[in-house]
């Protein structure tokens, strides 16, 4: 049960209850909690909302910046009607590591702050009673963990994270916690992959169950609740005549229902929405259902005021409305897999997602926010341990998200250091290991940082299409020198054009920090006018090269970062402010995107 990641639901066989609300909470500055028996009772806890990052609630800096162990606890009533079922706790995201205890019994540990995990608590649970759920968590950053960074100890003895990336290290139970129950013989996982014919589609499915007994049947219903195909067995084909395809910004979904039965008795049922569509890379085109698509969208963050990186359905709804208003059709889950509700939104709204694992900070120079090091990241002796954790998270991300029609591609790294040969073996292993994980064989990619150019990157052979993060006009050749920035960008792109590489290139980051309300004629950096000029420069360049198949400026909205002399209370490259109101540039870019056909 502990490897299971299917999204929880309640139906006649299954039970799902969110445990959101106020939990008990306590910092463990001396890491003494275990020795002091906090698994049985947290002494003098404070209350903490879940889901939420704890950081921004506090009014003192030691608490906001707290680094180390911290604990959550909640009493959870488990109804007797669930007797005979497997009982679990499902954590949407515990950032970055957690050990779960129920009624004093250690259940399991998990590392990786952006993916769900299930704790099988069947043996520890007391029915018709309150059960004490306790979590020991930790938010330190290390070079052998994702996302990468260091944890320093200040002279006053306090710990401090030194991320090799700019987004704030928001910590805590950032996504919902669920109490779940399911039958012993239950659906563990399923896959559904479409192929298209002439007005007919075949959905090839597989179903895994926890026990081999029982038979499996599968039904597919359309949006009018009409059955369009059925099949029996743990794998098979659902043939759909006149399929309504899932298309970019024109989504149609089908409901797949899996039943496990034995002796005419229903043992388990699981339903999910799927889309019928194909994704291919053909030469320099990205194709959905055989039709070329030009990506318009954003790099994003799960970030908002008060609760930090907590998943907030209201913020997400607003973000989708903003993206739709802009004429966008896609986004990248920079720099970690997002809450599962995000993918459900995208499935329904017809957005394409580049799904990114939290392999960020894999570059010592990126630690320059904090006085970076020169050494090549992949020459470090930590990379073997890191590789295991990285692959583990890639595996879980693909496992979790593989059935979403919105997922276009897997991004396996953000801005790793590929300008040294030492990166090659790591990339070779990671790309090879990832290939087998996705039944839909989606393209795999990663973002190439500014320093990893056509000339300098040793890892250009790996991606199925390219994501380029480029900052001329901001981090170099800025202000009045922006014309040289444009020239440099064109020089690089001319090399891509002249090469025999026949794969799409998407610009996955570019932008200018912009203080909303700051106007200046003629422009200066940080003004609203300069942000528009920078976007106009990039857009001129994009329109000059056929192989550029998408643009995703950085960022949809301003977001919180570490403190530093390059940031004024956060990263201000948003087209929208942190409270999701437009800067001038949003109106400019909206017009451009509305003028570009969705598909061409
Ligand atoms: C990048 C990173 C992104 C940063 C951005 C910036 O290259 O991928 O995480 O926020 O630059 O604005 O510096």
Coordinates of C-alpha atoms and ligand atoms in Angstrom, one line a residue:
X1 CA 0.0 0.0 0.0
X2 CA 2.9 2.3 0.7
X3 CA 3.8 2.8 -3.0
X4 CA 0.3 3.6 -3.9
X5 CA -0.4 7.1 -5.3
X6 CA -3.9 7.0 -6.8
X7 CA -5.9 10.1 -5.8
X8 CA -8.2 9.4 -2.9
X9 CA -12.0 9.3 -3.4
X10 CA -15.1 8.2 -1.6
X11 CA -17.5 5.7 -3.2
X12 CA -19.3 2.6 -2.1
X13 CA -16.0 0.7 -1.6
X14 CA -13.6 3.5 -0.6
X15 CA -13.5 6.3 2.0
X16 CA -11.7 9.6 2.0
X17 CA -11.7 12.3 4.6
X18 CA -9.6 15.4 4.5
X19 CA -7.9 16.2 7.8
X20 CA -7.3 19.8 7.0
X21 CA -7.7 22.4 9.8
X22 CA -5.8 23.2 12.9
X23 CA -3.0 20.8 13.9
X24 CA -0.7 21.0 17.0
X25 CA 2.8 22.2 16.1
X26 CA 6.1 22.6 17.7
X27 CA 9.7 23.5 16.7
X28 CA 12.3 21.0 18.0
X29 CA 15.4 23.2 18.1
X30 CA 17.6 20.7 19.9
X31 CA 16.3 17.7 18.0
X32 CA 15.3 16.2 21.4
X33 CA 11.6 15.4 20.5
X34 CA 12.2 11.7 19.9
X35 CA 14.2 11.2 23.1
X36 CA 11.6 13.2 25.0
X37 CA 8.8 11.0 23.7
X38 CA 7.0 13.6 21.6
X39 CA 5.5 10.7 19.6
X40 CA 3.2 10.2 22.6
X41 CA 2.4 13.9 23.3
X42 CA 3.7 17.2 22.0
X43 CA 4.5 19.4 25.1
X44 CA 3.0 22.9 24.9
X45 CA 2.2 22.9 21.2
X46 CA 0.9 25.9 19.3
X47 CA -1.9 25.7 16.6
X48 CA -0.9 25.6 13.0
X49 CA -3.2 25.5 9.9
X50 CA -2.9 22.6 7.5
X51 CA -2.3 22.9 4.6
X52 CA 0.1 25.7 5.0
X53 CA 3.8 26.6 5.2
X54 CA 4.5 27.7 8.7
X55 CA 6.9 30.5 7.9
X56 CA 4.9 33.6 7.1
X57 CA 2.5 33.3 10.0
X58 CA 5.2 34.3 12.5
X59 CA 6.1 37.8 13.4
X60 CA 9.6 37.0 14.6
X61 CA 12.4 36.2 12.3
X62 CA 13.8 33.1 14.1
X63 CA 10.5 31.4 13.6
X64 CA 10.0 32.4 10.0
X65 CA 13.5 31.3 9.1
X66 CA 13.4 28.2 11.3
X67 CA 15.5 25.3 10.0
X68 CA 15.7 21.9 11.5
X69 CA 13.2 19.4 13.0
X70 CA 9.6 20.4 13.7
X71 CA 6.5 18.4 14.7
X72 CA 2.8 18.2 13.9
X73 CA 0.1 16.3 15.8
X74 CA -3.6 15.7 15.5
X75 CA -6.2 13.5 17.1
X76 CA -8.1 11.6 14.3
X77 CA -11.3 9.7 14.9
X78 CA -11.5 6.5 12.8
X79 CA -15.1 5.2 12.5
X80 CA -15.8 1.6 13.3
X81 CA -17.6 1.3 9.9
X82 CA -14.2 1.1 8.3
X83 CA -13.2 -2.1 10.1
X84 CA -12.0 -4.8 7.7
X85 CA -10.6 -2.2 5.3
X86 CA -7.0 -1.0 4.9
X87 CA -6.6 2.3 6.6
X88 CA -4.1 4.9 5.5
X89 CA -3.0 8.5 5.9
X90 CA -2.1 10.2 2.6
X91 CA 0.1 13.3 2.8
X92 CA -0.1 15.5 -0.3
X93 CA 3.2 17.1 0.5
X94 CA 5.4 17.1 3.6
X95 CA 8.3 19.5 3.0
X96 CA 10.9 18.1 2.9
X97 CA 11.0 15.0 5.1
X98 CA 8.7 13.3 7.5
X99 CA 8.3 10.3 9.8
X100 CA 4.8 9.3 10.7
X101 CA 3.7 7.9 14.1
X102 CA 0.2 6.7 15.0
X103 CA -0.6 6.0 18.6
X104 CA 3.1 6.0 19.3
X105 CA 4.0 3.4 16.7
X106 CA 6.4 4.4 13.9
X107 CA 4.7 3.9 10.6
X108 CA 7.0 5.1 7.8
X109 CA 9.4 7.9 6.7
X110 CA 9.4 9.8 3.5
X111 CA 11.7 12.3 1.8
X112 CA 10.7 14.7 -1.0
X113 CA 8.6 17.8 -0.2
X114 CA 6.5 18.0 -3.3
X115 CA 5.0 14.5 -3.9
X116 CA 2.4 12.5 -2.0
X117 CA 2.9 9.4 0.1
X118 CA 0.6 7.0 1.8
X119 CA 1.2 5.6 5.3
X120 CA -0.5 2.2 5.9
X121 CA -1.7 2.6 9.5
X122 CA -4.0 -0.5 9.6
X123 CA -2.0 -2.2 12.3
X124 CA -1.8 0.8 14.5
X125 CA -5.3 2.2 14.3
X126 CA -8.0 2.0 17.0
X127 CA -11.6 2.0 15.7
X128 CA -14.3 4.2 17.1
X129 CA -11.7 6.1 19.0
X130 CA -9.4 9.1 18.6
X131 CA -6.0 8.1 17.2
X132 CA -2.9 10.3 17.8
X133 CA -1.2 11.1 14.5
X134 CA 2.2 12.6 15.0
X135 CA 4.7 13.8 12.4
X136 CA 8.4 14.5 12.9
X137 CA 9.5 16.7 10.0
X138 CA 12.6 18.4 8.8
X139 CA 13.2 21.2 6.3
X140 CA 17.0 21.3 5.9
X141 CA 18.6 21.5 2.5
X142 CA 21.6 19.3 1.5
X143 CA 23.6 18.8 -1.6
X144 CA 22.6 15.1 -1.8
X145 CA 18.8 16.0 -1.6
X146 CA 16.2 17.7 -3.8
X147 CA 16.0 20.6 -4.1
X148 CA 19.7 21.2 -3.5
X149 CA 21.3 23.5 -1.1
X150 CA 23.3 23.7 2.2
X151 CA 22.3 24.1 5.8
X152 CA 24.7 26.3 7.7
X153 CA 25.0 26.9 11.4
X154 CA 25.4 30.5 12.4
X155 CA 27.8 31.6 15.1
X156 CA 24.8 32.0 17.5
X157 CA 24.0 28.3 17.0
X158 CA 20.9 28.7 14.8
X159 CA 20.6 26.8 11.6
X160 CA 19.9 28.5 8.3
X161 CA 19.2 27.1 4.8
X162 CA 21.3 28.2 1.9
X163 CA 19.3 27.2 -1.1
X164 CA 21.1 26.9 -4.5
X165 CA 17.9 28.4 -6.0
X166 CA 15.9 31.6 -5.3
X167 CA 12.4 30.5 -4.2
X168 CA 11.8 30.6 -0.5
X169 CA 12.2 27.3 1.3
X170 CA 8.6 27.3 2.5
X171 CA 8.1 24.3 4.9
X172 CA 5.4 22.3 6.6
X173 CA 2.4 20.3 5.5
X174 CA 1.9 22.2 2.3
X175 CA -0.9 20.1 0.9
X176 CA -4.0 18.3 2.3
X177 CA -3.8 15.3 4.5
X178 CA -6.4 12.5 3.9
X179 CA -7.6 9.7 6.0
X180 CA -8.4 6.9 3.5
X181 CA -9.8 3.4 3.7
X182 CA -9.9 0.9 0.9
X183 CA -10.7 -2.8 0.5
X184 CA -7.9 -5.4 1.0
X185 CA -8.3 -6.4 -2.6
X186 CA -8.2 -3.1 -4.3
X187 CA -7.1 -1.2 -7.4
X188 CA -3.5 -0.2 -6.8
X189 CA -2.9 1.6 -10.1
X190 CA -3.9 1.9 -13.7
X191 CA -2.6 3.3 -17.0
X192 CA -4.5 4.4 -20.0
X193 CA -2.8 5.3 -23.3
X194 CA -4.6 6.4 -26.4
X195 CA -3.9 5.7 -30.1
X196 CA -5.9 7.4 -32.8
X197 CA -7.4 5.9 -36.0
X198 CA -9.8 7.3 -38.6
X199 CA -12.7 8.5 -36.4
X200 CA -11.9 5.8 -33.9
X201 CA -9.6 5.7 -30.9
X202 CA -8.2 2.9 -28.8
X203 CA -7.4 3.4 -25.1
X204 CA -5.0 0.7 -24.1
X205 CA -5.3 0.2 -20.3
X206 CA -3.7 -1.8 -17.6
X207 CA -4.9 -2.3 -14.0
X208 CA -2.9 -3.5 -11.1
X209 CA -4.7 -4.9 -8.1
X210 CA -3.4 -5.7 -4.6
X211 CA -4.4 -9.3 -4.9
X212 CA -4.6 -11.7 -7.8
X213 CA -8.0 -13.0 -6.9
X214 CA -11.1 -11.4 -8.5
X215 CA -11.8 -10.2 -12.0
X216 CA -11.5 -6.7 -13.4
X217 CA -13.9 -4.9 -15.7
X218 CA -13.4 -1.5 -17.1
X219 CA -16.1 1.0 -18.4
X220 CA -15.6 4.2 -20.3
X221 CA -18.3 6.9 -20.2
X222 CA -18.5 10.1 -22.1
X223 CA -19.4 13.5 -20.8
X224 CA -23.1 12.7 -21.2
X225 CA -22.6 9.7 -19.0
X226 CA -23.2 7.3 -21.9
X227 CA -21.1 4.1 -21.9
X228 CA -18.8 4.2 -25.0
X229 CA -16.6 1.2 -24.4
X230 CA -16.2 -1.7 -22.0
X231 CA -13.6 -4.4 -21.5
X232 CA -12.7 -7.1 -19.1
X233 CA -9.3 -8.2 -17.6
X234 CA -6.3 -6.5 -16.1
X235 CA -5.2 -5.2 -19.4
X236 CA -7.1 -4.6 -22.6
X237 CA -8.3 -2.1 -25.2
X238 CA -11.3 0.2 -25.1
X239 CA -12.3 1.0 -28.6
X240 CA -14.2 4.3 -28.9
X241 CA -16.0 5.2 -32.1
X242 CA -16.3 8.9 -33.0
X243 CA -14.1 9.9 -30.1
X244 CA -14.2 13.4 -28.7
X245 CA -10.5 14.2 -28.5
X246 CA -8.9 16.1 -25.7
X247 CA -7.4 19.1 -27.4
X248 CA -5.5 22.2 -26.3
X249 CA -8.0 24.7 -24.8
X250 CA -10.8 22.4 -26.0
X251 CA -10.8 19.6 -23.5
X252 CA -13.1 16.6 -23.6
X253 CA -12.8 14.1 -20.8
X254 CA -14.1 10.5 -20.4
X255 CA -14.7 8.8 -17.1
X256 CA -12.9 5.5 -16.7
X257 CA -14.4 3.2 -14.1
X258 CA -12.6 0.1 -12.9
X259 CA -14.4 -2.6 -10.9
X260 CA -12.9 -5.6 -9.1
X261 CA -15.4 -8.4 -8.5
X262 CA -15.4 -11.9 -7.1
X263 CA -18.4 -14.2 -6.9
X264 CA -20.7 -11.5 -8.2
X265 CA -19.6 -9.3 -5.4
X266 CA -18.1 -5.8 -5.9
X267 CA -14.8 -5.7 -4.1
X268 CA -13.5 -2.3 -5.2
X269 CA -14.3 0.5 -7.6
X270 CA -12.1 3.3 -8.8
X271 CA -13.1 6.1 -11.2
X272 CA -11.0 8.8 -12.8
X273 CA -11.2 11.3 -15.7
X274 CA -9.0 10.6 -18.7
X275 CA -8.5 12.3 -22.1
X276 CA -8.1 10.7 -25.5
X277 CA -5.1 12.4 -27.2
X278 CA -1.6 11.7 -28.5
X279 CA 1.6 13.7 -28.1
X280 CA 4.4 13.5 -30.5
X281 CA 7.6 15.4 -31.3
X282 CA 7.9 15.4 -35.1
X283 CA 11.0 17.3 -36.3
X284 CA 10.8 20.7 -34.7
X285 CA 7.1 20.4 -34.0
X286 CA 5.3 19.6 -30.8
X287 CA 2.1 17.9 -31.8
X288 CA -1.1 17.1 -30.0
X289 CA -3.3 14.7 -32.0
X290 CA -0.9 15.1 -34.9
X291 CA -1.5 18.9 -35.0
X292 CA 1.4 21.3 -34.2
X293 CA 1.0 23.4 -31.1
X294 CA 2.8 26.6 -30.2
X295 CA 3.2 26.8 -26.4
X296 CA 2.1 30.1 -24.8
X297 CA 2.3 30.2 -21.1
X298 CA 4.3 30.6 -18.0
X299 CA 6.8 29.3 -15.5
X300 CA 5.0 29.4 -12.2
X301 CA 5.3 28.8 -8.5
X302 CA 2.9 27.6 -5.9
X303 CA 3.2 30.8 -3.8
X304 CA 0.9 33.2 -2.1
X305 CA 0.7 35.4 0.9
X306 CA 0.2 34.1 4.4
X307 CA 0.4 30.4 3.7
X308 CA 3.5 30.4 1.4
X309 CA 3.6 27.2 -0.7
X310 CA 0.4 25.8 0.7
X311 CA -1.9 24.6 -2.0
X312 CA -4.9 27.0 -2.2
X313 CA -7.7 26.1 -4.5
X314 CA -8.7 29.8 -4.6
X315 CA -5.3 31.0 -5.7
X316 CA -5.2 28.2 -8.3
X317 CA -8.6 29.2 -9.7
X318 CA -7.5 32.8 -10.0
X319 CA -4.3 31.7 -11.7
X320 CA -6.2 29.6 -14.3
X321 CA -8.5 32.6 -15.0
X322 CA -5.5 34.8 -15.5
X323 CA -3.8 32.3 -17.8
X324 CA -7.0 32.0 -19.8
X325 CA -7.5 35.8 -20.0
X326 CA -3.9 36.0 -21.3
X327 CA -4.6 33.5 -24.1
X328 CA -2.1 31.0 -22.6
X329 CA -2.3 27.3 -23.3
X330 CA 0.5 25.8 -21.1
X331 CA 2.7 26.2 -18.1
X332 CA 5.7 24.5 -16.5
X333 CA 5.4 23.3 -12.9
X334 CA 8.6 25.1 -12.0
X335 CA 10.4 23.8 -10.0
X336 CA 8.5 20.9 -8.4
X337 CA 5.4 18.8 -9.1
X338 CA 2.3 20.8 -8.1
X339 CA -0.7 19.7 -6.1
X340 CA -2.8 17.1 -7.9
X341 CA -5.8 19.5 -8.2
X342 CA -3.7 21.6 -10.5
X343 CA -3.5 18.8 -13.0
X344 CA -7.2 18.2 -12.7
X345 CA -7.8 21.9 -13.5
X346 CA -5.5 21.6 -16.5
X347 CA -7.1 18.4 -17.7
X348 CA -10.5 20.2 -17.6
X349 CA -9.3 23.5 -19.1
X350 CA -7.1 22.0 -21.9
X351 CA -3.8 23.3 -20.7
X352 CA -0.5 21.5 -21.4
X353 CA 1.9 21.0 -18.5
X354 CA 5.6 20.5 -18.5
X355 CA 5.9 18.6 -15.3
X356 CA 9.1 19.3 -13.4
X357 CA 10.8 17.3 -10.7
X358 CA 12.4 19.3 -7.8
X359 CA 15.9 18.8 -9.3
X360 CA 16.8 22.4 -8.9
X361 CA 20.0 23.9 -7.6
X362 CA 22.2 21.4 -9.4
X363 CA 24.7 24.1 -10.2
X364 CA 27.3 25.5 -7.8
X365 CA 27.3 28.8 -9.6
X366 CA 23.6 29.2 -8.9
X367 CA 24.6 29.3 -5.3
X368 CA 25.9 32.7 -6.2
X369 CA 22.9 34.2 -4.5
X370 CA 24.9 33.2 -1.5
X371 CA 28.4 33.6 -2.8
X372 CA 28.7 30.6 -5.2
X373 CA 31.4 28.1 -5.7
X374 CA 33.3 27.4 -8.9
X375 CA 33.3 23.6 -8.8
X376 CA 31.2 21.6 -11.3
X377 CA 28.2 20.3 -9.5
X378 CA 28.3 16.7 -10.9
X379 CA 31.9 16.2 -9.9
X380 CA 30.8 16.4 -6.2
X381 CA 31.0 13.2 -4.1
X382 CA 27.3 13.7 -3.1
X383 CA 26.0 12.9 -6.6
X384 CA 25.6 9.1 -6.1
X385 CA 23.2 9.6 -3.1
X386 CA 21.5 12.4 -5.0
X387 CA 21.0 10.3 -8.0
X388 CA 19.0 7.7 -6.0
X389 CA 16.8 10.4 -4.5
X390 CA 16.4 12.1 -7.9
X391 CA 15.3 8.9 -9.6
X392 CA 13.0 8.1 -6.8
X393 CA 11.2 11.4 -7.2
X394 CA 11.1 11.2 -11.0
X395 CA 9.6 7.8 -10.6
X396 CA 6.9 9.0 -8.2
X397 CA 6.1 12.1 -10.3
X398 CA 5.6 9.9 -13.4
X399 CA 3.7 7.3 -11.4
X400 CA 1.4 10.0 -10.0
X401 CA 0.8 12.1 -13.1
X402 CA 1.0 9.6 -16.0
X403 CA -2.7 9.5 -16.7
X404 CA -3.3 13.2 -17.0
X405 CA -4.0 14.3 -20.6
X406 CA -2.6 17.7 -19.7
X407 CA 0.9 16.4 -19.0
X408 CA 2.9 17.1 -22.2
X409 CA 6.4 16.3 -21.0
X410 CA 8.7 15.5 -18.1
X411 CA 11.3 18.1 -17.1
X412 CA 14.0 16.2 -15.3
X413 CA 16.2 19.1 -14.1
X414 CA 16.0 22.9 -13.9
X415 CA 19.3 24.5 -14.9
X416 CA 21.7 21.8 -14.0
X417 CA 25.4 22.4 -14.7
X418 CA 26.0 20.8 -18.1
X419 CA 29.0 22.8 -19.1
X420 CA 31.4 20.2 -17.7
X421 CA 31.9 16.7 -19.0
X422 CA 31.3 15.3 -15.5
X423 CA 27.5 15.8 -16.0
X424 CA 27.3 13.3 -18.9
X425 CA 27.3 10.0 -17.0
X426 CA 24.6 11.3 -14.6
X427 CA 22.4 12.5 -17.5
X428 CA 22.9 9.3 -19.5
X429 CA 21.7 7.2 -16.5
X430 CA 18.8 9.5 -15.7
X431 CA 17.4 9.8 -19.2
X432 CA 17.8 6.0 -19.8
X433 CA 16.1 5.1 -16.5
X434 CA 13.2 7.5 -17.1
X435 CA 12.4 6.2 -20.6
X436 CA 10.7 3.0 -19.3
X437 CA 8.7 4.8 -16.6
X438 CA 6.0 6.4 -18.8
X439 CA 3.6 4.1 -20.6
X440 CA 2.7 7.2 -22.8
X441 CA 6.3 7.7 -23.7
X442 CA 6.1 11.5 -23.3
X443 CA 9.1 13.6 -24.3
X444 CA 11.7 14.2 -21.6
X445 CA 13.5 17.5 -21.3
X446 CA 15.3 19.8 -18.9
X447 CA 15.9 23.6 -18.9
X448 CA 19.3 24.8 -20.1
X449 CA 20.7 27.7 -18.1
X450 CA 22.2 30.8 -19.5
X451 CA 25.7 29.4 -19.2
X452 CA 24.7 26.1 -20.9
X453 CA 24.6 27.2 -24.5
X454 CA 24.7 25.7 -27.9
X455 CA 28.6 25.9 -27.5
X456 CA 29.1 25.0 -23.9
X457 CA 26.5 22.3 -23.0
X458 CA 27.7 18.7 -23.0
X459 CA 24.2 17.4 -22.6
X460 CA 22.4 18.5 -25.7
X461 CA 22.0 15.0 -26.9
X462 CA 19.6 14.0 -24.2
X463 CA 16.3 16.0 -24.4
X464 CA 13.5 15.2 -26.8
X465 CA 13.0 18.9 -27.1
X466 CA 14.8 21.9 -25.6
X467 CA 13.9 24.3 -22.9
X468 CA 16.0 27.4 -22.8
X469 CA 16.2 29.8 -19.8
X470 CA 17.8 33.0 -21.1
X471 CA 18.2 36.4 -19.4
X472 CA 19.9 38.9 -21.7
X473 CA 18.5 42.3 -20.9
X474 CA 18.4 41.4 -17.2
X475 CA 21.3 39.5 -15.8
X476 CA 23.6 40.6 -18.5
X477 CA 23.5 43.2 -21.3
X478 CA 20.9 45.1 -19.4
X479 CA 19.3 48.5 -19.8
X480 CA 20.6 50.5 -22.7
X481 CA 22.8 47.5 -23.7
X482 CA 19.8 45.4 -24.4
X483 CA 20.5 45.6 -28.2
X484 CA 23.7 43.7 -27.6
X485 CA 21.6 41.2 -25.6
X486 CA 19.4 40.7 -28.6
X487 CA 22.4 40.3 -30.8
X488 CA 23.9 37.7 -28.5
X489 CA 20.7 35.7 -28.4
X490 CA 20.5 35.7 -32.2
X491 CA 24.1 34.6 -32.4
X492 CA 23.3 31.6 -30.3
X493 CA 20.0 30.8 -32.1
X494 CA 21.8 31.0 -35.4
X495 CA 24.0 28.2 -34.3
X496 CA 21.0 26.1 -33.3
X497 CA 19.5 26.9 -36.7
X498 CA 22.7 25.9 -38.6
X499 CA 23.2 22.7 -36.7
X500 CA 21.6 19.3 -37.7
X501 CA 19.5 19.3 -34.5
X502 CA 15.9 18.9 -35.7
X503 CA 14.0 19.3 -32.4
X504 CA 11.7 22.0 -31.0
X505 CA 13.0 24.7 -28.8
X506 CA 10.8 26.3 -26.2
X507 CA 11.9 29.4 -24.3
X508 CA 11.0 28.4 -20.7
X509 CA 12.4 31.5 -18.9
X510 CA 13.2 35.1 -19.7
X511 CA 12.0 38.3 -18.0
X512 CA 12.7 41.4 -16.1
X513 CA 12.1 42.2 -12.4
X514 CA 9.5 45.0 -12.4
X515 CA 8.2 47.1 -9.6
X516 CA 4.5 47.6 -10.2
X517 CA 3.6 51.2 -10.5
X518 CA 7.1 52.3 -11.3
X519 CA 7.0 54.3 -14.6
X520 CA 9.8 56.1 -16.4
X521 CA 10.0 57.6 -19.9
X522 CA 12.3 56.6 -21.4
X523 CA 12.4 53.3 -19.5
X524 CA 14.9 52.2 -16.8
X525 CA 15.3 48.7 -15.5
X526 CA 12.6 47.8 -12.9
X527 CA 10.0 50.1 -14.6
X528 CA 6.9 48.7 -16.2
X529 CA 8.0 50.1 -19.5
X530 CA 11.3 48.2 -19.4
X531 CA 9.5 44.9 -18.8
X532 CA 7.5 45.5 -22.0
X533 CA 10.6 46.4 -24.0
X534 CA 12.3 43.2 -22.8
X535 CA 9.4 41.0 -23.8
X536 CA 9.2 42.8 -27.2
X537 CA 12.9 42.1 -27.7
X538 CA 12.4 38.4 -27.0
X539 CA 9.3 38.2 -29.1
X540 CA 11.1 39.7 -32.2
X541 CA 13.7 37.0 -31.8
X542 CA 11.1 34.2 -31.4
X543 CA 9.3 35.3 -34.5
X544 CA 12.6 35.0 -36.5
X545 CA 13.1 31.2 -36.0
X546 CA 10.8 28.4 -37.1
X547 CA 12.2 25.9 -34.6
X548 CA 11.1 28.0 -31.6
X549 CA 7.9 26.4 -30.7
X550 CA 6.9 28.1 -27.5
X551 CA 7.3 30.9 -25.1
X552 CA 6.9 30.8 -21.3
X553 CA 8.1 34.0 -19.7
X554 CA 9.2 34.0 -16.1
X555 CA 6.9 34.2 -14.1
X556 CA 3.1 34.2 -14.0
X557 CA 3.2 36.1 -10.7
X558 CA 5.8 37.7 -8.3
X559 CA 6.9 35.2 -5.7
X560 CA 8.8 35.1 -2.4
X561 CA 12.5 34.4 -2.5
X562 CA 15.4 34.2 -0.1
X563 CA 16.7 37.6 1.1
X564 CA 19.5 39.0 -1.0
X565 CA 20.9 42.0 -2.7
X566 CA 19.3 40.9 -6.1
X567 CA 15.8 40.8 -4.7
X568 CA 13.4 43.4 -3.2
X569 CA 11.2 41.3 -1.1
X570 CA 10.9 38.6 -3.7
X571 CA 11.3 37.9 -7.4
X572 CA 9.3 40.6 -9.3
X573 CA 9.5 39.1 -12.8
X574 CA 5.7 38.3 -12.6
X575 CA 3.4 39.5 -15.3
X576 CA 1.1 39.7 -12.3
X577 CA 1.8 40.9 -8.8
X578 CA 1.9 38.4 -6.0
X579 CA -1.8 39.3 -5.3
X580 CA -2.6 38.5 -8.9
X581 CA -3.2 41.9 -10.5
X582 CA -1.8 42.7 -13.9
X583 CA 1.3 44.8 -14.6
X584 CA 1.3 46.8 -17.8
X585 CA 3.2 44.0 -19.6
X586 CA 0.3 41.6 -19.1
X587 CA -1.8 43.7 -21.4
X588 CA 0.9 43.8 -24.0
X589 CA 1.6 40.1 -23.9
X590 CA -2.1 39.2 -23.9
X591 CA -2.6 41.0 -27.2
X592 CA 0.3 39.2 -28.7
X593 CA -1.0 35.8 -27.5
X594 CA -4.6 36.5 -28.6
X595 CA -3.1 37.3 -32.1
X596 CA -1.3 33.9 -32.2
X597 CA -3.6 31.0 -33.1
X598 CA -3.6 28.3 -30.5
X599 CA -2.4 25.8 -33.0
X600 CA -0.3 26.6 -36.0
Ligands
LIG1 C1 16.3 31.1 -13.2 C2 15.7 30.1 -12.3 C3 14.5 30.6 -11.6 C4 14.8 32.0 -11.0 C5 15.1 33.0 -12.2 C6 15.4 34.4 -11.8 O1 17.1 30.9 -14.1 O2 15.4 29.0 -13.0 O3 14.2 29.8 -10.5 O4 13.7 32.5 -10.3 O5 16.2 32.5 -12.9 O6 14.5 35.2 -11.9 O7 16.5 34.6 -11.4

